[in-house]
Amino acid sequence: MQNQNNHINHKNHSQDLPFRFGSEVYTWYMAGNGETHKGQLGHMIEVIAKAGFTGIQPIFTWMGDLVDPGLLEAKLQENGIELAALALAQEWNGKEESVEERTISDNAIALLERFPNAVLNTVQIPTGRHDLEARQKSLVNIINSVSQRAHDKGIACSYHPNSPHSSIIRTTEDYKIVLEGLNEKVTGWTPDVGHIINGDMDPLAKMKEYQHLINHVHYKDWNGSPEWTIMGNGKVDLVGITQWLKDINYSGWIICEDEGPEALEDPDYVTLHDGNWIKNDLIPALK
């Protein structure tokens, strides 16, 4: 009964919507470049539940002891939280996966076999825009290969572009090459609305253009000075985007990945803020 009560206490603010809200752990990763909150995934799960979210997206290589599926499952159940997705971030700079990269990917896939409703969310760690055309082609092939192996295990996959100036997938031209190269039978697309606008594109227009690929969504806010701001304080039309997702009956997760400067000092506060903003500002604004 304890797990059921926890689930009721932390019931998602979006209970009347066709999708669910979760939170990413990158908000904590930002502080100290992964060192300050290392090994504290259990604490993150507790804060995310307290914020009113019902899902979490950890970074596979940053899970500490909770990379053990039994321990992870117990902690999630204790807090009424689901494993919404697992971020698999690698450099993938070769023509194909390195032996080490393939091992990491296959270990992530093995973990997700214990959580069949979670999404494998692939993302490339940016390392520069040199040899752009060749590296984009190689990345597409690698993502398709990883997704195929996961798909064969019954795991849904989604590719997540990002927008640092060192990313090879940040502009309109980049998106066309990579998104149209994905094997749609085994992988979808995660539009990160903050990264889209940071790449000088309109998030909702881009989402409408590639609607057929969307199976996972990331939210963050952006103000252009120079980039991120805490959710609700920026220029991303999060209400309009959420309304559109509701209108098209999107049934997946919306994962908040707040990279506002406040996260560097107090990621707990930022996560709680985002949960409150969704409850008090975003959802009441929907039709």
mmCIF file of N, CA and C in Angstrom, residues 157-268:
data_model
loop_
_atom_site.group_PDB
_atom_site.id
_atom_site.type_symbol
_atom_site.label_atom_id
_atom_site.label_comp_id
_atom_site.label_asym_id
_atom_site.label_seq_id
_atom_site.Cartn_x
_atom_site.Cartn_y
_atom_site.Cartn_z
ATOM 1 N N CYS A 157 12.787 3.883 -29.275
ATOM 2 C CA CYS A 157 13.967 4.744 -29.358
ATOM 3 C C CYS A 157 13.600 6.107 -29.922
ATOM 4 N N SER A 158 14.380 7.108 -29.514
ATOM 5 C CA SER A 158 14.138 8.462 -29.984
ATOM 6 C C SER A 158 15.455 9.223 -29.978
ATOM 7 N N TYR A 159 15.726 9.929 -31.075
ATOM 8 C CA TYR A 159 16.981 10.681 -31.198
ATOM 9 C C TYR A 159 16.769 12.146 -30.801
ATOM 10 N N HIS A 160 17.710 12.689 -30.035
ATOM 11 C CA HIS A 160 17.627 14.030 -29.450
ATOM 12 C C HIS A 160 18.766 14.909 -29.987
ATOM 13 N N PRO A 161 18.492 15.816 -30.942
ATOM 14 C CA PRO A 161 19.517 16.773 -31.369
ATOM 15 C C PRO A 161 19.759 17.819 -30.278
ATOM 16 N N ASN A 162 20.910 18.504 -30.352
ATOM 17 C CA ASN A 162 21.185 19.594 -29.423
ATOM 18 C C ASN A 162 21.780 20.778 -30.177
ATOM 19 N N SER A 163 22.099 21.867 -29.464
ATOM 20 C CA SER A 163 22.380 23.110 -30.189
ATOM 21 C C SER A 163 23.640 23.878 -29.806
ATOM 22 N N PRO A 164 24.572 23.331 -29.017
ATOM 23 C CA PRO A 164 25.825 24.079 -28.830
ATOM 24 C C PRO A 164 26.500 24.348 -30.180
ATOM 25 N N HIS A 165 27.315 25.368 -30.233
ATOM 26 C CA HIS A 165 27.971 25.698 -31.498
ATOM 27 C C HIS A 165 28.902 24.588 -31.968
ATOM 28 N N SER A 166 29.238 23.671 -31.070
ATOM 29 C CA SER A 166 30.082 22.536 -31.441
ATOM 30 C C SER A 166 29.277 21.315 -31.854
ATOM 31 N N SER A 167 27.936 21.452 -31.910
ATOM 32 C CA SER A 167 27.082 20.330 -32.302
ATOM 33 C C SER A 167 26.967 20.247 -33.819
ATOM 34 N N ILE A 168 26.912 19.031 -34.343
ATOM 35 C CA ILE A 168 26.762 18.864 -35.788
ATOM 36 C C ILE A 168 25.287 18.812 -36.195
ATOM 37 N N ILE A 169 24.383 18.929 -35.206
ATOM 38 C CA ILE A 169 22.944 18.895 -35.488
ATOM 39 C C ILE A 169 22.297 20.083 -34.781
ATOM 40 N N ARG A 170 22.409 21.287 -35.375
ATOM 41 C CA ARG A 170 21.852 22.465 -34.698
ATOM 42 C C ARG A 170 21.092 23.415 -35.617
ATOM 43 N N THR A 171 21.235 23.305 -36.924
ATOM 44 C CA THR A 171 20.616 24.239 -37.858
ATOM 45 C C THR A 171 19.513 23.555 -38.670
ATOM 46 N N THR A 172 18.770 24.364 -39.415
ATOM 47 C CA THR A 172 17.727 23.825 -40.291
ATOM 48 C C THR A 172 18.291 22.777 -41.248
ATOM 49 N N GLU A 173 19.451 23.078 -41.844
ATOM 50 C CA GLU A 173 20.069 22.152 -42.788
ATOM 51 C C GLU A 173 20.489 20.857 -42.091
ATOM 52 N N ASP A 174 21.029 20.992 -40.885
ATOM 53 C CA ASP A 174 21.432 19.805 -40.123
ATOM 54 C C ASP A 174 20.230 18.912 -39.841
ATOM 55 N N TYR A 175 19.136 19.523 -39.390
ATOM 56 C CA TYR A 175 17.939 18.751 -39.043
ATOM 57 C C TYR A 175 17.417 17.988 -40.253
ATOM 58 N N LYS A 176 17.407 18.626 -41.402
ATOM 59 C CA LYS A 176 16.900 17.971 -42.604
ATOM 60 C C LYS A 176 17.716 16.721 -42.920
ATOM 61 N N ILE A 177 19.048 16.853 -42.849
ATOM 62 C CA ILE A 177 19.918 15.732 -43.183
ATOM 63 C C ILE A 177 19.730 14.577 -42.213
ATOM 64 N N VAL A 178 19.740 14.887 -40.929
ATOM 65 C CA VAL A 178 19.729 13.822 -39.935
ATOM 66 C C VAL A 178 18.327 13.259 -39.709
ATOM 67 N N LEU A 179 17.340 14.114 -39.527
ATOM 68 C CA LEU A 179 15.996 13.592 -39.259
ATOM 69 C C LEU A 179 15.467 12.795 -40.439
ATOM 70 N N GLU A 180 15.765 13.234 -41.642
ATOM 71 C CA GLU A 180 15.276 12.512 -42.814
ATOM 72 C C GLU A 180 16.104 11.267 -43.115
ATOM 73 N N GLY A 181 17.215 11.116 -42.390
ATOM 74 C CA GLY A 181 18.022 9.919 -42.540
ATOM 75 C C GLY A 181 17.718 8.848 -41.504
ATOM 76 N N LEU A 182 16.897 9.186 -40.498
ATOM 77 C CA LEU A 182 16.564 8.206 -39.469
ATOM 78 C C LEU A 182 15.721 7.075 -40.040
ATOM 79 N N ASN A 183 15.964 5.888 -39.544
ATOM 80 C CA ASN A 183 15.132 4.735 -39.906
ATOM 81 C C ASN A 183 13.854 4.814 -39.075
ATOM 82 N N GLU A 184 12.787 5.280 -39.673
ATOM 83 C CA GLU A 184 11.541 5.528 -38.941
ATOM 84 C C GLU A 184 10.935 4.256 -38.361
ATOM 85 N N LYS A 185 11.343 3.108 -38.855
ATOM 86 C CA LYS A 185 10.798 1.859 -38.328
ATOM 87 C C LYS A 185 11.334 1.549 -36.936
ATOM 88 N N VAL A 186 12.486 2.135 -36.581
ATOM 89 C CA VAL A 186 13.102 1.765 -35.302
ATOM 90 C C VAL A 186 13.405 2.961 -34.397
ATOM 91 N N THR A 187 13.261 4.168 -34.887
ATOM 92 C CA THR A 187 13.562 5.314 -34.028
ATOM 93 C C THR A 187 12.703 6.513 -34.408
ATOM 94 N N GLY A 188 12.447 7.344 -33.411
ATOM 95 C CA GLY A 188 11.724 8.586 -33.626
ATOM 96 C C GLY A 188 12.610 9.771 -33.300
ATOM 97 N N TRP A 189 11.964 10.906 -33.098
ATOM 98 C CA TRP A 189 12.679 12.163 -32.844
ATOM 99 C C TRP A 189 12.176 12.793 -31.561
ATOM 100 N N THR A 190 13.122 13.292 -30.760
ATOM 101 C CA THR A 190 12.801 14.072 -29.572
ATOM 102 C C THR A 190 13.036 15.544 -29.880
ATOM 103 N N PRO A 191 11.986 16.308 -30.177
ATOM 104 C CA PRO A 191 12.190 17.743 -30.318
ATOM 105 C C PRO A 191 12.457 18.367 -28.951
ATOM 106 N N ASP A 192 13.610 18.979 -28.786
ATOM 107 C CA ASP A 192 13.910 19.761 -27.591
ATOM 108 C C ASP A 192 13.654 21.210 -27.976
ATOM 109 N N VAL A 193 12.582 21.767 -27.444
ATOM 110 C CA VAL A 193 12.115 23.068 -27.929
ATOM 111 C C VAL A 193 13.136 24.175 -27.695
ATOM 112 N N GLY A 194 13.914 24.064 -26.612
ATOM 113 C CA GLY A 194 14.953 25.053 -26.360
ATOM 114 C C GLY A 194 16.091 24.955 -27.346
ATOM 115 N N HIS A 195 16.511 23.743 -27.643
ATOM 116 C CA HIS A 195 17.593 23.573 -28.612
ATOM 117 C C HIS A 195 17.152 24.003 -30.016
ATOM 118 N N ILE A 196 15.884 23.788 -30.332
ATOM 119 C CA ILE A 196 15.403 24.188 -31.656
ATOM 120 C C ILE A 196 15.475 25.699 -31.820
ATOM 121 N N ILE A 197 14.963 26.445 -30.850
ATOM 122 C CA ILE A 197 14.995 27.904 -30.963
ATOM 123 C C ILE A 197 16.417 28.434 -30.865
ATOM 124 N N ASN A 198 17.273 27.741 -30.121
ATOM 125 C CA ASN A 198 18.677 28.145 -30.015
ATOM 126 C C ASN A 198 19.422 27.930 -31.329
ATOM 127 N N GLY A 199 18.876 27.063 -32.186
ATOM 128 C CA GLY A 199 19.430 26.847 -33.521
ATOM 129 C C GLY A 199 18.768 27.720 -34.567
ATOM 130 N N ASP A 200 18.077 28.779 -34.106
ATOM 131 C CA ASP A 200 17.445 29.780 -34.978
ATOM 132 C C ASP A 200 16.300 29.192 -35.790
ATOM 133 N N MET A 201 15.512 28.314 -35.161
ATOM 134 C CA MET A 201 14.326 27.749 -35.781
ATOM 135 C C MET A 201 13.130 27.976 -34.873
ATOM 136 N N ASP A 202 11.942 27.942 -35.449
ATOM 137 C CA ASP A 202 10.720 28.046 -34.663
ATOM 138 C C ASP A 202 10.337 26.651 -34.163
ATOM 139 N N PRO A 203 10.268 26.448 -32.832
ATOM 140 C CA PRO A 203 10.025 25.092 -32.325
ATOM 141 C C PRO A 203 8.738 24.452 -32.828
ATOM 142 N N LEU A 204 7.631 25.189 -32.764
ATOM 143 C CA LEU A 204 6.363 24.591 -33.168
ATOM 144 C C LEU A 204 6.332 24.297 -34.665
ATOM 145 N N ALA A 205 6.884 25.199 -35.471
ATOM 146 C CA ALA A 205 6.923 24.962 -36.918
ATOM 147 C C ALA A 205 7.745 23.724 -37.239
ATOM 148 N N LYS A 206 8.878 23.557 -36.555
ATOM 149 C CA LYS A 206 9.725 22.389 -36.804
ATOM 150 C C LYS A 206 9.027 21.116 -36.336
ATOM 151 N N MET A 207 8.323 21.193 -35.221
ATOM 152 C CA MET A 207 7.597 20.023 -34.733
ATOM 153 C C MET A 207 6.477 19.629 -35.702
ATOM 154 N N LYS A 208 5.799 20.619 -36.271
ATOM 155 C CA LYS A 208 4.753 20.318 -37.253
ATOM 156 C C LYS A 208 5.350 19.697 -38.513
ATOM 157 N N GLU A 209 6.536 20.165 -38.898
ATOM 158 C CA GLU A 209 7.176 19.654 -40.112
ATOM 159 C C GLU A 209 7.521 18.178 -39.998
ATOM 160 N N TYR A 210 7.989 17.775 -38.803
ATOM 161 C CA TYR A 210 8.402 16.384 -38.605
ATOM 162 C C TYR A 210 7.530 15.701 -37.552
ATOM 163 N N GLN A 211 6.259 16.044 -37.564
ATOM 164 C CA GLN A 211 5.318 15.495 -36.573
ATOM 165 C C GLN A 211 5.320 13.973 -36.561
ATOM 166 N N HIS A 212 5.447 13.386 -37.735
ATOM 167 C CA HIS A 212 5.355 11.925 -37.828
ATOM 168 C C HIS A 212 6.481 11.210 -37.091
ATOM 169 N N LEU A 213 7.557 11.924 -36.767
ATOM 170 C CA LEU A 213 8.693 11.302 -36.092
ATOM 171 C C LEU A 213 8.633 11.436 -34.570
ATOM 172 N N ILE A 214 7.807 12.327 -34.065
ATOM 173 C CA ILE A 214 7.847 12.667 -32.635
ATOM 174 C C ILE A 214 7.304 11.528 -31.778
ATOM 175 N N ASN A 215 8.141 11.042 -30.866
ATOM 176 C CA ASN A 215 7.674 10.051 -29.892
ATOM 177 C C ASN A 215 8.184 10.338 -28.480
ATOM 178 N N HIS A 216 8.793 11.507 -28.292
ATOM 179 C CA HIS A 216 9.320 11.915 -26.991
ATOM 180 C C HIS A 216 9.576 13.414 -27.128
ATOM 181 N N VAL A 217 9.410 14.193 -26.057
ATOM 182 C CA VAL A 217 9.556 15.644 -26.149
ATOM 183 C C VAL A 217 10.337 16.165 -24.950
ATOM 184 N N HIS A 218 11.217 17.142 -25.184
ATOM 185 C CA HIS A 218 11.946 17.812 -24.106
ATOM 186 C C HIS A 218 11.585 19.290 -24.074
ATOM 187 N N TYR A 219 11.350 19.796 -22.861
ATOM 188 C CA TYR A 219 11.065 21.209 -22.646
ATOM 189 C C TYR A 219 12.219 21.886 -21.916
ATOM 190 N N LYS A 220 12.619 23.024 -22.385
ATOM 191 C CA LYS A 220 13.433 23.983 -21.642
ATOM 192 C C LYS A 220 13.094 25.347 -22.197
ATOM 193 N N ASP A 221 13.476 26.417 -21.497
ATOM 194 C CA ASP A 221 13.135 27.754 -21.961
ATOM 195 C C ASP A 221 14.401 28.518 -22.337
ATOM 196 N N TRP A 222 14.243 29.532 -23.160
ATOM 197 C CA TRP A 222 15.361 30.229 -23.815
ATOM 198 C C TRP A 222 15.051 31.708 -23.896
ATOM 199 N N ASN A 223 16.054 32.538 -23.601
ATOM 200 C CA ASN A 223 15.844 33.977 -23.753
ATOM 201 C C ASN A 223 16.907 34.644 -24.621
ATOM 202 N N GLY A 224 17.875 33.859 -25.098
ATOM 203 C CA GLY A 224 18.865 34.402 -26.015
ATOM 204 C C GLY A 224 19.911 35.283 -25.389
ATOM 205 N N SER A 225 20.044 35.257 -24.073
ATOM 206 C CA SER A 225 21.040 36.136 -23.442
ATOM 207 C C SER A 225 21.891 35.404 -22.394
ATOM 208 N N PRO A 226 22.799 34.515 -22.827
ATOM 209 C CA PRO A 226 22.964 34.125 -24.224
ATOM 210 C C PRO A 226 22.047 32.982 -24.648
ATOM 211 N N GLU A 227 21.594 32.177 -23.682
ATOM 212 C CA GLU A 227 20.790 31.027 -24.098
ATOM 213 C C GLU A 227 19.622 30.796 -23.142
ATOM 214 N N TRP A 228 19.844 29.996 -22.085
ATOM 215 C CA TRP A 228 18.725 29.435 -21.328
ATOM 216 C C TRP A 228 18.252 30.341 -20.195
ATOM 217 N N THR A 229 16.985 30.145 -19.836
ATOM 218 C CA THR A 229 16.414 30.776 -18.658
ATOM 219 C C THR A 229 15.483 29.777 -17.996
ATOM 220 N N ILE A 230 15.147 30.024 -16.747
ATOM 221 C CA ILE A 230 14.281 29.102 -16.019
ATOM 222 C C ILE A 230 12.913 29.026 -16.698
ATOM 223 N N MET A 231 12.298 27.870 -16.637
ATOM 224 C CA MET A 231 11.077 27.617 -17.384
ATOM 225 C C MET A 231 9.977 28.628 -17.074
ATOM 226 N N GLY A 232 9.395 29.169 -18.148
ATOM 227 C CA GLY A 232 8.328 30.136 -18.014
ATOM 228 C C GLY A 232 8.774 31.574 -18.115
ATOM 229 N N ASN A 233 10.093 31.802 -18.088
ATOM 230 C CA ASN A 233 10.622 33.173 -18.132
ATOM 231 C C ASN A 233 11.193 33.543 -19.491
ATOM 232 N N GLY A 234 11.111 32.641 -20.462
ATOM 233 C CA GLY A 234 11.770 32.876 -21.739
ATOM 234 C C GLY A 234 10.823 33.109 -22.890
ATOM 235 N N LYS A 235 11.329 32.867 -24.090
ATOM 236 C CA LYS A 235 10.621 33.189 -25.324
ATOM 237 C C LYS A 235 10.011 31.971 -26.017
ATOM 238 N N VAL A 236 10.193 30.790 -25.450
ATOM 239 C CA VAL A 236 9.580 29.600 -26.050
ATOM 240 C C VAL A 236 8.089 29.589 -25.704
ATOM 241 N N ASP A 237 7.251 29.405 -26.700
ATOM 242 C CA ASP A 237 5.806 29.377 -26.484
ATOM 243 C C ASP A 237 5.401 27.996 -25.974
ATOM 244 N N LEU A 238 5.702 27.741 -24.707
ATOM 245 C CA LEU A 238 5.437 26.430 -24.136
ATOM 246 C C LEU A 238 3.937 26.139 -24.051
ATOM 247 N N VAL A 239 3.139 27.175 -23.831
ATOM 248 C CA VAL A 239 1.690 26.974 -23.798
ATOM 249 C C VAL A 239 1.183 26.570 -25.188
ATOM 250 N N GLY A 240 1.608 27.308 -26.207
ATOM 251 C CA GLY A 240 1.166 26.992 -27.564
ATOM 252 C C GLY A 240 1.618 25.617 -28.019
ATOM 253 N N ILE A 241 2.848 25.249 -27.663
ATOM 254 C CA ILE A 241 3.368 23.930 -28.047
ATOM 255 C C ILE A 241 2.590 22.828 -27.336
ATOM 256 N N THR A 242 2.338 23.021 -26.041
ATOM 257 C CA THR A 242 1.597 22.013 -25.279
ATOM 258 C C THR A 242 0.169 21.889 -25.787
ATOM 259 N N GLN A 243 -0.446 23.016 -26.151
ATOM 260 C CA GLN A 243 -1.807 22.977 -26.699
ATOM 261 C C GLN A 243 -1.824 22.172 -27.994
ATOM 262 N N TRP A 244 -0.808 22.392 -28.832
ATOM 263 C CA TRP A 244 -0.741 21.639 -30.086
ATOM 264 C C TRP A 244 -0.566 20.148 -29.827
ATOM 265 N N LEU A 245 0.294 19.800 -28.871
ATOM 266 C CA LEU A 245 0.482 18.390 -28.534
ATOM 267 C C LEU A 245 -0.823 17.773 -28.042
ATOM 268 N N LYS A 246 -1.560 18.536 -27.259
ATOM 269 C CA LYS A 246 -2.868 18.053 -26.799
ATOM 270 C C LYS A 246 -3.821 17.876 -27.973
ATOM 271 N N ASP A 247 -3.818 18.848 -28.885
ATOM 272 C CA ASP A 247 -4.743 18.819 -30.022
ATOM 273 C C ASP A 247 -4.480 17.643 -30.958
ATOM 274 N N ILE A 248 -3.216 17.233 -31.085
ATOM 275 C CA ILE A 248 -2.899 16.117 -31.976
ATOM 276 C C ILE A 248 -2.918 14.775 -31.245
ATOM 277 N N ASN A 249 -3.313 14.817 -29.958
ATOM 278 C CA ASN A 249 -3.397 13.600 -29.136
ATOM 279 C C ASN A 249 -2.044 12.920 -28.957
ATOM 280 N N TYR A 250 -1.008 13.737 -28.784
ATOM 281 C CA TYR A 250 0.306 13.184 -28.454
ATOM 282 C C TYR A 250 0.196 12.380 -27.162
ATOM 283 N N SER A 251 0.730 11.183 -27.156
ATOM 284 C CA SER A 251 0.537 10.284 -26.019
ATOM 285 C C SER A 251 1.826 9.946 -25.282
ATOM 286 N N GLY A 252 2.921 10.621 -25.621
ATOM 287 C CA GLY A 252 4.191 10.310 -24.975
ATOM 288 C C GLY A 252 4.492 11.205 -23.787
ATOM 289 N N TRP A 253 5.757 11.169 -23.368
ATOM 290 C CA TRP A 253 6.224 11.973 -22.255
ATOM 291 C C TRP A 253 6.653 13.362 -22.723
ATOM 292 N N ILE A 254 6.476 14.347 -21.849
ATOM 293 C CA ILE A 254 7.129 15.646 -21.959
ATOM 294 C C ILE A 254 8.109 15.724 -20.799
ATOM 295 N N ILE A 255 9.393 15.823 -21.126
ATOM 296 C CA ILE A 255 10.442 15.805 -20.107
ATOM 297 C C ILE A 255 11.035 17.203 -19.959
ATOM 298 N N CYS A 256 10.985 17.737 -18.750
ATOM 299 C CA CYS A 256 11.563 19.055 -18.480
ATOM 300 C C CYS A 256 13.058 18.908 -18.215
ATOM 301 N N GLU A 257 13.839 19.651 -18.970
ATOM 302 C CA GLU A 257 15.307 19.600 -18.863
ATOM 303 C C GLU A 257 15.799 21.042 -18.706
ATOM 304 N N ASP A 258 15.515 21.618 -17.540
ATOM 305 C CA ASP A 258 15.761 23.038 -17.311
ATOM 306 C C ASP A 258 17.255 23.313 -17.187
ATOM 307 N N GLU A 259 17.763 24.202 -18.036
ATOM 308 C CA GLU A 259 19.170 24.573 -18.003
ATOM 309 C C GLU A 259 19.352 26.047 -17.652
ATOM 310 N N GLY A 260 18.336 26.635 -16.989
ATOM 311 C CA GLY A 260 18.459 28.013 -16.530
ATOM 312 C C GLY A 260 19.649 28.178 -15.604
ATOM 313 N N PRO A 261 20.226 29.383 -15.518
ATOM 314 C CA PRO A 261 21.430 29.592 -14.699
ATOM 315 C C PRO A 261 21.234 29.247 -13.234
ATOM 316 N N GLU A 262 19.991 29.282 -12.754
ATOM 317 C CA GLU A 262 19.724 28.932 -11.358
ATOM 318 C C GLU A 262 20.081 27.475 -11.059
ATOM 319 N N ALA A 263 20.050 26.641 -12.109
ATOM 320 C CA ALA A 263 20.357 25.224 -11.916
ATOM 321 C C ALA A 263 21.799 25.004 -11.485
ATOM 322 N N LEU A 264 22.679 25.925 -11.833
ATOM 323 C CA LEU A 264 24.080 25.789 -11.434
ATOM 324 C C LEU A 264 24.239 25.895 -9.925
ATOM 325 N N GLU A 265 23.341 26.644 -9.279
ATOM 326 C CA GLU A 265 23.427 26.851 -7.841
ATOM 327 C C GLU A 265 22.475 25.954 -7.061
ATOM 328 N N ASP A 266 21.275 25.733 -7.602
ATOM 329 C CA ASP A 266 20.257 25.022 -6.822
ATOM 330 C C ASP A 266 19.312 24.243 -7.738
ATOM 331 N N PRO A 267 19.751 23.094 -8.239
ATOM 332 C CA PRO A 267 18.898 22.316 -9.146
ATOM 333 C C PRO A 267 17.631 21.795 -8.481
ATOM 334 N N ASP A 268 17.652 21.582 -7.166
ATOM 335 C CA ASP A 268 16.433 21.177 -6.468
ATOM 336 C C ASP A 268 15.364 22.260 -6.627
#
